[in-house]
PDB file of C-alpha atoms in Angstrom:
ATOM      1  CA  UNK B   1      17.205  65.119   6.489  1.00 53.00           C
ATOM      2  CA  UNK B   2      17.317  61.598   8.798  1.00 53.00           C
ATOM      3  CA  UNK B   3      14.400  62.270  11.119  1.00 65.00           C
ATOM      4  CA  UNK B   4      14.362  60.863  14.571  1.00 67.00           C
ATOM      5  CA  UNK B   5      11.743  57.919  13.854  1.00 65.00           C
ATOM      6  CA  UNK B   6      14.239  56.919  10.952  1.00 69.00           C
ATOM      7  CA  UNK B   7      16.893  56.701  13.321  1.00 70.00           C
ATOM      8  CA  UNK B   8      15.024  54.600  15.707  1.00 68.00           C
ATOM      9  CA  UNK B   9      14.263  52.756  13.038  1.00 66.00           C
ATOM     10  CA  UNK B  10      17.927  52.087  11.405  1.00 69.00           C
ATOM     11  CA  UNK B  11      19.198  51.781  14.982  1.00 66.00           C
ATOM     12  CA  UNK B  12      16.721  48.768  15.832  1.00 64.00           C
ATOM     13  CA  UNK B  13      17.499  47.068  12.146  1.00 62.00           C
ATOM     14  CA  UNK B  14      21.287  47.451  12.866  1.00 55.00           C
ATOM     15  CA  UNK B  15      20.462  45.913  17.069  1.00 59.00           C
ATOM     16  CA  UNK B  16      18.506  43.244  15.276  1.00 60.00           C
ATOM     17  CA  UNK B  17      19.384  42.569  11.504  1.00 57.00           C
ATOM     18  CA  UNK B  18      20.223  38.835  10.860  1.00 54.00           C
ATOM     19  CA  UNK B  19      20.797  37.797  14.752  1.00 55.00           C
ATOM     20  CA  UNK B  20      16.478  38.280  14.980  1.00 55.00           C
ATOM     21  CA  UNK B  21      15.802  37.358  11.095  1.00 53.00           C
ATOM     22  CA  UNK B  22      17.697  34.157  11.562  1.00 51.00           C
ATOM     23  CA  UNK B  23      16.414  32.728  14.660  1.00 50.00           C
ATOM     24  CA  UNK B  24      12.687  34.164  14.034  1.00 49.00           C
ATOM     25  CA  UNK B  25      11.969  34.556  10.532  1.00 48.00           C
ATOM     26  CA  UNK B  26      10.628  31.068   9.702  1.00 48.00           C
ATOM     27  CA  UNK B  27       9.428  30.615  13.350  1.00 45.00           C
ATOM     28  CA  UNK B  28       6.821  33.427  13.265  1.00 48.00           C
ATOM     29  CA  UNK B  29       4.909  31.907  10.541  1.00 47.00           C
ATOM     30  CA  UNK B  30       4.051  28.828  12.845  1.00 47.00           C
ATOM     31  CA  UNK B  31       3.338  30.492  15.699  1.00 52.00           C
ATOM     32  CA  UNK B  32       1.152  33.480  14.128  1.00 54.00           C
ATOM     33  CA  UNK B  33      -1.210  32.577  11.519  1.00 54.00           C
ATOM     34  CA  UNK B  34      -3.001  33.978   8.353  1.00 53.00           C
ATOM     35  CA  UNK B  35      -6.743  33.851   8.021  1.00 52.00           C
ATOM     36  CA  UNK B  36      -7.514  31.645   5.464  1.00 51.00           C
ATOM     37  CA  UNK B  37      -6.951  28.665   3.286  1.00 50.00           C
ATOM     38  CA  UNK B  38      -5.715  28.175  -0.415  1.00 51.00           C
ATOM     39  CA  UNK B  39      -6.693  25.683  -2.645  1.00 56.00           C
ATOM     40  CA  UNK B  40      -3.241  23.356  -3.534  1.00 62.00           C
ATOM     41  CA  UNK B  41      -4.248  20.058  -4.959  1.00 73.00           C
ATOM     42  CA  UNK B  42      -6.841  17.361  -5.560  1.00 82.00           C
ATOM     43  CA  UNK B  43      -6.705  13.746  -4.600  1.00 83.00           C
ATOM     44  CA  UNK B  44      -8.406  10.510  -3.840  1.00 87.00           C
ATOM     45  CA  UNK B  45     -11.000  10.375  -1.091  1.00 84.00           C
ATOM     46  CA  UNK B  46     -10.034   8.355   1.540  1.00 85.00           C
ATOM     47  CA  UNK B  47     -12.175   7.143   4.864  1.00 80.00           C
ATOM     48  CA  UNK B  48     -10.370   9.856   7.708  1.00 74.00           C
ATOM     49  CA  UNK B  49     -11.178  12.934   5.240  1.00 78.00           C
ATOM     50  CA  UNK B  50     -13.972  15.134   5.789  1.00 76.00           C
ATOM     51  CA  UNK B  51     -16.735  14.936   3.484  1.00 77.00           C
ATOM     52  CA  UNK B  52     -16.784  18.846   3.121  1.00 77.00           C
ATOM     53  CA  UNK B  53     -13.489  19.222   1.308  1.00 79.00           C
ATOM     54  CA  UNK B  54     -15.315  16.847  -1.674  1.00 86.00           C
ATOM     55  CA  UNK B  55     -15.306  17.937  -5.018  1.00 86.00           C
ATOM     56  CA  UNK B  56     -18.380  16.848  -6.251  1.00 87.00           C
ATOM     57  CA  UNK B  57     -17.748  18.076 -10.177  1.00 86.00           C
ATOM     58  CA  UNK B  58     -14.288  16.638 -10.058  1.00 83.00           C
ATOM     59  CA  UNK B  59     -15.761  13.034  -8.646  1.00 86.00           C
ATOM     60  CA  UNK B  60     -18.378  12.950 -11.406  1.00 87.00           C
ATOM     61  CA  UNK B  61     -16.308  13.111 -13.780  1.00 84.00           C
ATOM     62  CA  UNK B  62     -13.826  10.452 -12.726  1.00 85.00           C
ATOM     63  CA  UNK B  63     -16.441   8.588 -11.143  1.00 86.00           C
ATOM     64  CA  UNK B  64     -14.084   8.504  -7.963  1.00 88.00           C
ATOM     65  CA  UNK B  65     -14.785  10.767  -4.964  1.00 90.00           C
ATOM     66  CA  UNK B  66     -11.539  13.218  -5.025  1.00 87.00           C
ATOM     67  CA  UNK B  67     -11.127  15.669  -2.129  1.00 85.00           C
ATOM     68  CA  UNK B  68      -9.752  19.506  -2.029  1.00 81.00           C
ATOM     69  CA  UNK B  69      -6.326  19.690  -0.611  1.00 73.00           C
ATOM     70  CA  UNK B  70      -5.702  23.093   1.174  1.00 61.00           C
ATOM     71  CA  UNK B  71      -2.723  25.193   2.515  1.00 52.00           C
ATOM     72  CA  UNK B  72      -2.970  28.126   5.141  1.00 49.00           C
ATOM     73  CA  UNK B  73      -2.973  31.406   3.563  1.00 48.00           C
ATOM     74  CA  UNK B  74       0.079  32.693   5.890  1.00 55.00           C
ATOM     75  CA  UNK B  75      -0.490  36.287   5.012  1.00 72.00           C
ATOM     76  CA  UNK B  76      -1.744  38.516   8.011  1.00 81.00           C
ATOM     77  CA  UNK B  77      -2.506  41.626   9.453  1.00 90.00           C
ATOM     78  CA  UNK B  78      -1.235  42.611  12.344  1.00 93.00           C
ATOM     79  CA  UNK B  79      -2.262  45.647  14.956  1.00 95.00           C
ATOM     80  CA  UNK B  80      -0.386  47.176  17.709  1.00 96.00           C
ATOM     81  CA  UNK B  81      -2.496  48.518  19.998  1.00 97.00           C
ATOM     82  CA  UNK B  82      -0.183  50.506  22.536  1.00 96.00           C
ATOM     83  CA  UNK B  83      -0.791  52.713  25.735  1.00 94.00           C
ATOM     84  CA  UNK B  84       0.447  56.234  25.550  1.00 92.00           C
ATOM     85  CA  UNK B  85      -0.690  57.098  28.963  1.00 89.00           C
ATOM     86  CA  UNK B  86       0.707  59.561  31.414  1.00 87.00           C
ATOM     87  CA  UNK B  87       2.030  56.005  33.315  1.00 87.00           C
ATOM     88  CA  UNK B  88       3.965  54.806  30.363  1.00 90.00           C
ATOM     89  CA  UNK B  89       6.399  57.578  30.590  1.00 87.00           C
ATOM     90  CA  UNK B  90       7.694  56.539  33.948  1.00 84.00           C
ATOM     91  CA  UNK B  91      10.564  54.243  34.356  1.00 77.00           C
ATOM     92  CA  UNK B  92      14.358  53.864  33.271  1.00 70.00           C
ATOM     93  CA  UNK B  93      15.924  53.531  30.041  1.00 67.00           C
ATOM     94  CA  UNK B  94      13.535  56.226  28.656  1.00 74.00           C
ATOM     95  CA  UNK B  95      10.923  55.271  29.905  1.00 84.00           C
ATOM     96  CA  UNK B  96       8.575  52.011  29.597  1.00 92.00           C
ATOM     97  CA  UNK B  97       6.781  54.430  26.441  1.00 91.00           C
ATOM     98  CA  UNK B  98      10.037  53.877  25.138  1.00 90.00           C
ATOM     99  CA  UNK B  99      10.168  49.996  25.755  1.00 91.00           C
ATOM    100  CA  UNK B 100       6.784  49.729  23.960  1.00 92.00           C
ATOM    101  CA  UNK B 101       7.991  51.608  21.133  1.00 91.00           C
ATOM    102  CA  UNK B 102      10.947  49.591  20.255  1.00 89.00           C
ATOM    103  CA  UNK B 103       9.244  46.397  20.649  1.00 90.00           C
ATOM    104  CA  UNK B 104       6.119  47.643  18.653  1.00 92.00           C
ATOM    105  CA  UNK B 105       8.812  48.998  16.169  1.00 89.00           C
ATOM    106  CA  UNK B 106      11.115  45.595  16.010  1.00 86.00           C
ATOM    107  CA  UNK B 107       7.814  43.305  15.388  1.00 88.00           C
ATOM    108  CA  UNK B 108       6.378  45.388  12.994  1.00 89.00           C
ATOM    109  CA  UNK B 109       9.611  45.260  10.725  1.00 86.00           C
ATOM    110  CA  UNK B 110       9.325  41.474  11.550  1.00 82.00           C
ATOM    111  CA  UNK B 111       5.772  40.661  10.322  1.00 85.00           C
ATOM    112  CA  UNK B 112       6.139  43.285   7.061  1.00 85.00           C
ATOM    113  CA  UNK B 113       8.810  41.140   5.627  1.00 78.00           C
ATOM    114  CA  UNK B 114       6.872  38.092   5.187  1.00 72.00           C
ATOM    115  CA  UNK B 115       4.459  40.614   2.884  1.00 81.00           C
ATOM    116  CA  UNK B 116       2.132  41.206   5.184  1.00 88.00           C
ATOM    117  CA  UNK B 117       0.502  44.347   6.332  1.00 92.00           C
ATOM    118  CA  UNK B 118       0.737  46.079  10.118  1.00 94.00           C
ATOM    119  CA  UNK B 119      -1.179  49.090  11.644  1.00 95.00           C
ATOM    120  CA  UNK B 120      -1.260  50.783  15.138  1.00 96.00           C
ATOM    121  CA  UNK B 121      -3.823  51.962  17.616  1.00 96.00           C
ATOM    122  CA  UNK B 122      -2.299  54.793  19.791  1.00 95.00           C
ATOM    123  CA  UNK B 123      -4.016  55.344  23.091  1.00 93.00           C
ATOM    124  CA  UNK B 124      -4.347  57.839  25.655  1.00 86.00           C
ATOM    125  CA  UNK B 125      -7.391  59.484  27.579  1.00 81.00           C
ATOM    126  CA  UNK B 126      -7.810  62.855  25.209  1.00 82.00           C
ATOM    127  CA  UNK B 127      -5.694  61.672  22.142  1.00 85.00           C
ATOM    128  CA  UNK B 128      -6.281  58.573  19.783  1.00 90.00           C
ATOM    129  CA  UNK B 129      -4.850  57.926  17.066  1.00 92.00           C
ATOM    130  CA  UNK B 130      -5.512  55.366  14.262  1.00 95.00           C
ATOM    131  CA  UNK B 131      -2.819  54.128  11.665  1.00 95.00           C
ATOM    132  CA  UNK B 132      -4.756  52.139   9.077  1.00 94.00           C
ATOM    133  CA  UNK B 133      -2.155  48.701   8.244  1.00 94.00           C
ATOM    134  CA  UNK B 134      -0.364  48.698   5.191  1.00 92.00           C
ATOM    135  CA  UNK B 135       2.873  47.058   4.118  1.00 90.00           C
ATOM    136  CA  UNK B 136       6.496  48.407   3.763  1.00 89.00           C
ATOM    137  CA  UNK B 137       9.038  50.231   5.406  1.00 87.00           C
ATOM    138  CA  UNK B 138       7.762  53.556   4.966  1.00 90.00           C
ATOM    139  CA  UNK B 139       4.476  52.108   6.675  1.00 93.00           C
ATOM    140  CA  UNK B 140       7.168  50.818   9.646  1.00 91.00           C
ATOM    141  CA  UNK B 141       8.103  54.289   9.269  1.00 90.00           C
ATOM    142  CA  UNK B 142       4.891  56.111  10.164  1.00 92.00           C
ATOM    143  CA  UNK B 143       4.000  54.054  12.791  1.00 93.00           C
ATOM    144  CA  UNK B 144       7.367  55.449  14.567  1.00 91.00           C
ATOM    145  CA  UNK B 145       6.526  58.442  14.080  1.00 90.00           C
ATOM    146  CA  UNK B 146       3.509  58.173  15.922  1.00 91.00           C
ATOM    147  CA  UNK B 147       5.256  56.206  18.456  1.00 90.00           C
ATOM    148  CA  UNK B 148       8.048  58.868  18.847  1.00 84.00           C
ATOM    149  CA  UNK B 149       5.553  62.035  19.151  1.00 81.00           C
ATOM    150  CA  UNK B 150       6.067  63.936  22.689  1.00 71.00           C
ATOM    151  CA  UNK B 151       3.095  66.394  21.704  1.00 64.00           C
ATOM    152  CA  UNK B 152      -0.685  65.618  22.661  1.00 53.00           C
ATOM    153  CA  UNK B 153       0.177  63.185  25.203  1.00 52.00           C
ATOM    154  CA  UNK B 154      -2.511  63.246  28.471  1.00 53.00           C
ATOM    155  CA  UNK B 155      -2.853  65.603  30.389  1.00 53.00           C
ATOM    156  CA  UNK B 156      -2.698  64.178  34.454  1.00 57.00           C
ATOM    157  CA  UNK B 157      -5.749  64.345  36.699  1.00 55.00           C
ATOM    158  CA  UNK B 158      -7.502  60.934  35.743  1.00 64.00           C
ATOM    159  CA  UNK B 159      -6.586  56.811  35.389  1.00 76.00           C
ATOM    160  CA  UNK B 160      -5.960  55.445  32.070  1.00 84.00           C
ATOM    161  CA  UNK B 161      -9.566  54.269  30.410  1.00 90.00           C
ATOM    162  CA  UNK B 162      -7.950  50.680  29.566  1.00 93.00           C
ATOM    163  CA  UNK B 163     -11.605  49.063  28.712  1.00 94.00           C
ATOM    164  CA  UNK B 164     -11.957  52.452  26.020  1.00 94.00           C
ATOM    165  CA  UNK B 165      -8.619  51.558  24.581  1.00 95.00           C
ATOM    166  CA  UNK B 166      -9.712  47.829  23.855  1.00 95.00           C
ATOM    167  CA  UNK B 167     -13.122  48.734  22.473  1.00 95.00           C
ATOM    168  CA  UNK B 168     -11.116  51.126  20.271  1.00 94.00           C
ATOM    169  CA  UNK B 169      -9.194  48.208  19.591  1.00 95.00           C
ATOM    170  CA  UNK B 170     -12.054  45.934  18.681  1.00 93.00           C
ATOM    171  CA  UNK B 171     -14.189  48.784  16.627  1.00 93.00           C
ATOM    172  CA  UNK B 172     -10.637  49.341  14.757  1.00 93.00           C
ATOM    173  CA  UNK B 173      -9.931  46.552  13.901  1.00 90.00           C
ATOM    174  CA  UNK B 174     -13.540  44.225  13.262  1.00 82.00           C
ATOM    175  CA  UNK B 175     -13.404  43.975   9.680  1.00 81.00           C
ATOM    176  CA  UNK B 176     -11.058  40.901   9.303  1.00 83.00           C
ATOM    177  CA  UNK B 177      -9.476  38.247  12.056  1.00 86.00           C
ATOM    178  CA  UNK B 178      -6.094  39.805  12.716  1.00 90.00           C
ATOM    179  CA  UNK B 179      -2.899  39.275  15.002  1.00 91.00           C
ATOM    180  CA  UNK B 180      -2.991  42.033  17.695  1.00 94.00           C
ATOM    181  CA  UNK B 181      -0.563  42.930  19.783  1.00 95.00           C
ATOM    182  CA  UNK B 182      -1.980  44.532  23.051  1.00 96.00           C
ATOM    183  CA  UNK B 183       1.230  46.620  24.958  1.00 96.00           C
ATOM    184  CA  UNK B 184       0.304  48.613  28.384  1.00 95.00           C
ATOM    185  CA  UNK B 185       1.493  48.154  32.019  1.00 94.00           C
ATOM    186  CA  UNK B 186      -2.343  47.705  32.706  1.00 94.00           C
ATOM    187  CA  UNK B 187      -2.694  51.019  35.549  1.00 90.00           C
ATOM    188  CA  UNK B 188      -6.325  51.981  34.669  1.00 86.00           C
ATOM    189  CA  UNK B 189      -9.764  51.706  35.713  1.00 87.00           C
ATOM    190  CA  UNK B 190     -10.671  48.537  36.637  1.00 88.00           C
ATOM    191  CA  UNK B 191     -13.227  46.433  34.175  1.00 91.00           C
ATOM    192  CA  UNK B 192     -10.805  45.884  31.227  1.00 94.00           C
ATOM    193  CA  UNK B 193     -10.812  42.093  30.840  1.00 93.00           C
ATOM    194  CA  UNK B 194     -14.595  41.695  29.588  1.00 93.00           C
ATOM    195  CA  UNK B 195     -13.379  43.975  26.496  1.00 95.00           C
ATOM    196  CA  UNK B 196      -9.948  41.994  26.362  1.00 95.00           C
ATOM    197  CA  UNK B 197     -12.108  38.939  26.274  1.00 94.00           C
ATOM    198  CA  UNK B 198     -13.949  40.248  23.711  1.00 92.00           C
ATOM    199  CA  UNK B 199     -10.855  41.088  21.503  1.00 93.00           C
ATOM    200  CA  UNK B 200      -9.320  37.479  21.936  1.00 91.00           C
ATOM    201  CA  UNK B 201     -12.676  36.023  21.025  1.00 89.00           C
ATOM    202  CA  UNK B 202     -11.881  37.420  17.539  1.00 87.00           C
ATOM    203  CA  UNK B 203      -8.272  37.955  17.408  1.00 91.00           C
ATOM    204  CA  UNK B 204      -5.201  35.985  18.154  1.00 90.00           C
ATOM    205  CA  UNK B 205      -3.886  38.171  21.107  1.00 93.00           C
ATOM    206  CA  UNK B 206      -0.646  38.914  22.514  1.00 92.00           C
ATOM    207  CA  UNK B 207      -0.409  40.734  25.687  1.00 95.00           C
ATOM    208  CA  UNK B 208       2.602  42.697  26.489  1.00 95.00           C
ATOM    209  CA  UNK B 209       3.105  44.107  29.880  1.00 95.00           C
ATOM    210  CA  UNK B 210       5.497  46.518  29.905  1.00 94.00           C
ATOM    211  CA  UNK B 211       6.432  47.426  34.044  1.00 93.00           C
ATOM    212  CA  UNK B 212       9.715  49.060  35.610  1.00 91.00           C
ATOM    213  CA  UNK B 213      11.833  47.304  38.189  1.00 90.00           C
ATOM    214  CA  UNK B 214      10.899  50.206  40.524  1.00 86.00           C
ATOM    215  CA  UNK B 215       7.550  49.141  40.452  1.00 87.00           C
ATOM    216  CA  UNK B 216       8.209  45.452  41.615  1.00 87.00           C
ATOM    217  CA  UNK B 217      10.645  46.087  44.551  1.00 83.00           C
ATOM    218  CA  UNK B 218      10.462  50.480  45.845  1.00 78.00           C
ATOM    219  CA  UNK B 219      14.622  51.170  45.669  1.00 78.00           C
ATOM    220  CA  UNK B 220      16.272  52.137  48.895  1.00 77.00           C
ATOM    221  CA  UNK B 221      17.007  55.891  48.385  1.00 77.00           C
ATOM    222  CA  UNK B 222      15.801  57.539  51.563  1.00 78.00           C
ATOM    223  CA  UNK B 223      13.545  60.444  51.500  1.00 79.00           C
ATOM    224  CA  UNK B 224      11.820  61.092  48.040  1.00 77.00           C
ATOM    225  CA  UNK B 225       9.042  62.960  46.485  1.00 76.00           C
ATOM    226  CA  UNK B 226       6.788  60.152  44.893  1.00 73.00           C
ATOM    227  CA  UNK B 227       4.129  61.205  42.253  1.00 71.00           C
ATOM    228  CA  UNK B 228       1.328  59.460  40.912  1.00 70.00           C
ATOM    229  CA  UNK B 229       1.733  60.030  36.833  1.00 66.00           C
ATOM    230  CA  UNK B 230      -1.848  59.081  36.435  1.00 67.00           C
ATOM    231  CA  UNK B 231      -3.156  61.702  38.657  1.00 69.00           C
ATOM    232  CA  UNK B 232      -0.411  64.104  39.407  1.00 70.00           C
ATOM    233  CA  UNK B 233      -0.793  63.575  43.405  1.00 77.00           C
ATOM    234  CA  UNK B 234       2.883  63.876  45.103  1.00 81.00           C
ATOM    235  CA  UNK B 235       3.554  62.329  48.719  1.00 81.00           C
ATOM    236  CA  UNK B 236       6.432  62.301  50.094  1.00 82.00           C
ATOM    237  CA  UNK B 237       7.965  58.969  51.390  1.00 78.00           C
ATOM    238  CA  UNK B 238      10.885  57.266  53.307  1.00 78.00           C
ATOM    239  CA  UNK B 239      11.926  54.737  51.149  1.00 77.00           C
ATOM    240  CA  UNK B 240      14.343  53.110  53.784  1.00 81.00           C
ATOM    241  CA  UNK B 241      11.473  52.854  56.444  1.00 82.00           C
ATOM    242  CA  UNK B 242      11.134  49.217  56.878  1.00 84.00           C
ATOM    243  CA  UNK B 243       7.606  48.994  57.437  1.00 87.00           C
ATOM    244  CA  UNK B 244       6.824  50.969  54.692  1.00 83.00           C
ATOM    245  CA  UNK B 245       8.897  48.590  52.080  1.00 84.00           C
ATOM    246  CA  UNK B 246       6.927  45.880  53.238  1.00 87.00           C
ATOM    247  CA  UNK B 247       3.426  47.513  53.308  1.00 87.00           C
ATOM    248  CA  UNK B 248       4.051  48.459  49.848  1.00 86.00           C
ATOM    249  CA  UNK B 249       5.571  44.729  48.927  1.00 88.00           C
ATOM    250  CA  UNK B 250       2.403  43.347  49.924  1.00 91.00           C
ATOM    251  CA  UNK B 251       0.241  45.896  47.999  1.00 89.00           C
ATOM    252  CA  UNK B 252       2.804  45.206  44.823  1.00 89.00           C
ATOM    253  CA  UNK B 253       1.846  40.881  45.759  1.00 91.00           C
ATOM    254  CA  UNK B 254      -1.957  41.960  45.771  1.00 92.00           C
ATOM    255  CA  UNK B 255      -1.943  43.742  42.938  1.00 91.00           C
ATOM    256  CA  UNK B 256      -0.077  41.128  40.721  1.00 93.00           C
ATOM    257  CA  UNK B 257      -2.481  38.110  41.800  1.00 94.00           C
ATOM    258  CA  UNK B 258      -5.146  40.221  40.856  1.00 93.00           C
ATOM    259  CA  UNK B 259      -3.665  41.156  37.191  1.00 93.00           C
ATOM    260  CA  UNK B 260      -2.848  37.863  36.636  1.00 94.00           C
ATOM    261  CA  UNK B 261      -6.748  36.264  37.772  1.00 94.00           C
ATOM    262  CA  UNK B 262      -7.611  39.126  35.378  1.00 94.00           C
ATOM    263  CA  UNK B 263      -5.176  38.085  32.521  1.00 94.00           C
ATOM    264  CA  UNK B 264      -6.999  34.403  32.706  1.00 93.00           C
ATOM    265  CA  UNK B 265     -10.667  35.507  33.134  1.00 91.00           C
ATOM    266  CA  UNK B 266      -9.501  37.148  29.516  1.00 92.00           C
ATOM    267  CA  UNK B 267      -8.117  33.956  28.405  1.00 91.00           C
ATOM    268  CA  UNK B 268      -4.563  35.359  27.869  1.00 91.00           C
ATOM    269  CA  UNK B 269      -1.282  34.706  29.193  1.00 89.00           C
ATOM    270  CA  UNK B 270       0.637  37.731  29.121  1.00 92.00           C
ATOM    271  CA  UNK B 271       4.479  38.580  28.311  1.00 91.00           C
ATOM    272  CA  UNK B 272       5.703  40.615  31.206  1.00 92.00           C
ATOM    273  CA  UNK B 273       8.814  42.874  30.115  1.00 92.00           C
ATOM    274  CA  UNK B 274      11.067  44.543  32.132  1.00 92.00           C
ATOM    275  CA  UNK B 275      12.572  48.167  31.219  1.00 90.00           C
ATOM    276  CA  UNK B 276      15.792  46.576  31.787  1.00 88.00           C
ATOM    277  CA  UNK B 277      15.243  43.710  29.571  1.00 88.00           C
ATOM    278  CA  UNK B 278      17.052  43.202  25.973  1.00 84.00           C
ATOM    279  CA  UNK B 279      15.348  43.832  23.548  1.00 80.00           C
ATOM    280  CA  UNK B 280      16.766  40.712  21.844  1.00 78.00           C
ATOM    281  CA  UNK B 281      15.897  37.989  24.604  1.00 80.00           C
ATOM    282  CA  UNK B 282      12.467  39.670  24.825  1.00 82.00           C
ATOM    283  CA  UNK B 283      11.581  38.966  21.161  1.00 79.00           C
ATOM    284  CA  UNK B 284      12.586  35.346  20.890  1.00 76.00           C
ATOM    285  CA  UNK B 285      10.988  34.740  24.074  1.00 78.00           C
ATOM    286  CA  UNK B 286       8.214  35.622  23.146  1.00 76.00           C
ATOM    287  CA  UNK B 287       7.830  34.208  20.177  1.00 70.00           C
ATOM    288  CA  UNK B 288       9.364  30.892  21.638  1.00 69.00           C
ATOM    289  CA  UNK B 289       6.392  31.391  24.361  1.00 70.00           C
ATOM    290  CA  UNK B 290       3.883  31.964  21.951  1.00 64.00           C
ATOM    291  CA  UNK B 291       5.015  28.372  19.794  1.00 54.00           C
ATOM    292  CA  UNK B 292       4.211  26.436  23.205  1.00 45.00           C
TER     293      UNK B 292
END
């Protein structure tokens, strides 16, 4: 029986295949690297080297200072820490939940080819869940599952925790300097960048931001019941009112000057991605973004 996370999954390898393994496969590795060194080679000391990569047993035997020569150890392990809040289901083409998913999904089949291992943090305010990294396809595998589950998602009646979901993160995840991938649309409490600050202290960090169109620019559709998925309250609005569209494009201004001040007090520069986006162009951007 093909289950639905195996179909995500065998629809995304069939969307991506050898158009994203061609143009990213080597690429990756330069952009997001292991965490430690291997030992290659000796040779002759030479003025510019560092005096710590001596071999002192080597150089008293040849009576010749000889230095260590050392590649990176490119394996990694990589976390995908992803919002499952009540906010995350809003939006168009399923949803930005959805969005997160398949992105989560594309760069975890990514990152296990090159042998390395991937895990997921799953976040919302009453459920948590923790999928320790491993390598594989059947890991790739689990980690849809978890993506794709409708059942113990929060409940509405309170703002997404975001600074709980990063400490999560950082407890999770302390053990060894990993590549995390941080996906939300960032509609919480206040507070979060000390903890994100924290993480990229650590970690090499990649911030996805996952909005909807409708939250940039309020569509012209007249009279409509509008409901706040964090809380559950419902107003309703006149979407055609002039003076309302531009109260609210203000608001929308404010509030992206002060996620973005936020985003550099953390010391990140975040990937903003549209629910209209491909999922394609998204990848290679980022990647490309992340190589600059």
């Amino acid at each position: 029986m093909v289950t639905a996370p195996d179909r995500l999954l065998r629809r995304l390898e069939w969307k991506l295949g050898r158009r994203l393994d061609g143009r990213l496969q080597g690429a990756y590795r330069t952009v997001w690297h292991g965490t430690g060194l291997d030992f290659t080679d000796l040779r002759s000391y030479t003025p510019e080297d560092d005096v710590r990569h001596i071999d002192w047993n080597v150089t008293a035997r040849l009576d010749e200072p000889h230095v260590r020569q050392y590649t990176e150890d490119r394996e990694m392990t990589a976390w995908f820490v992803v919002d499952r809040s009540a906010s995350m289901r809003f939006g168009g083409h399923e949803g930005k939940q959805s969005i997160a998913a398949e992105l989560a999904i594309g760069l975890a089949r990514l990152i296990s080819q090159g042998g390395n291992k991937v895990g997921a943090v799953l976040f919302d305010n009453v459920d948590r869940k923790v999928v320790p990294p491993r390598g594989g396809r059947d890991q790739i595998l689990r980690i849809a599952r978890e993506l794709t589950r409708t059942d113990g998602v929060s409940s509405k009646g309170a703002t997404t925790d975001l600074s709980e979901m990063l400490r999560l993160a950082a407890t999770t995840t302390s053990r060894r300097r990993s590549l995390i991938f941080v996906m939300s649309d960032f509609i919480g409490d206040p507070g979060w960048e000390r903890p994100l600050a924290m993480l990229t202290h650590r970690h090499e960090v990649v911030v996805i931001r996952v909005v909807d169109p409708a939250e940039l620019e309020l569509p012209d559709l007249g009279l409509v019941l509008v409901e706040d998925a964090e809380t559950g309250e419902q107003i309703l609005v006149d979407t055609s009112d002039p003076l309302l569209r531009g109260r609210l494009a203000e608001q929308v201004g404010a509030r992206e000057d002060a996620l973005a001040a936020a985003m550099r007090k953390a010391g990140v520069r975040p990937h903003r991605v549209t629910t209209d986006q491909d999922l394609l162009a998204v990848l290679i951007d980022m990647v490309r973004r992340s190589g600059r």
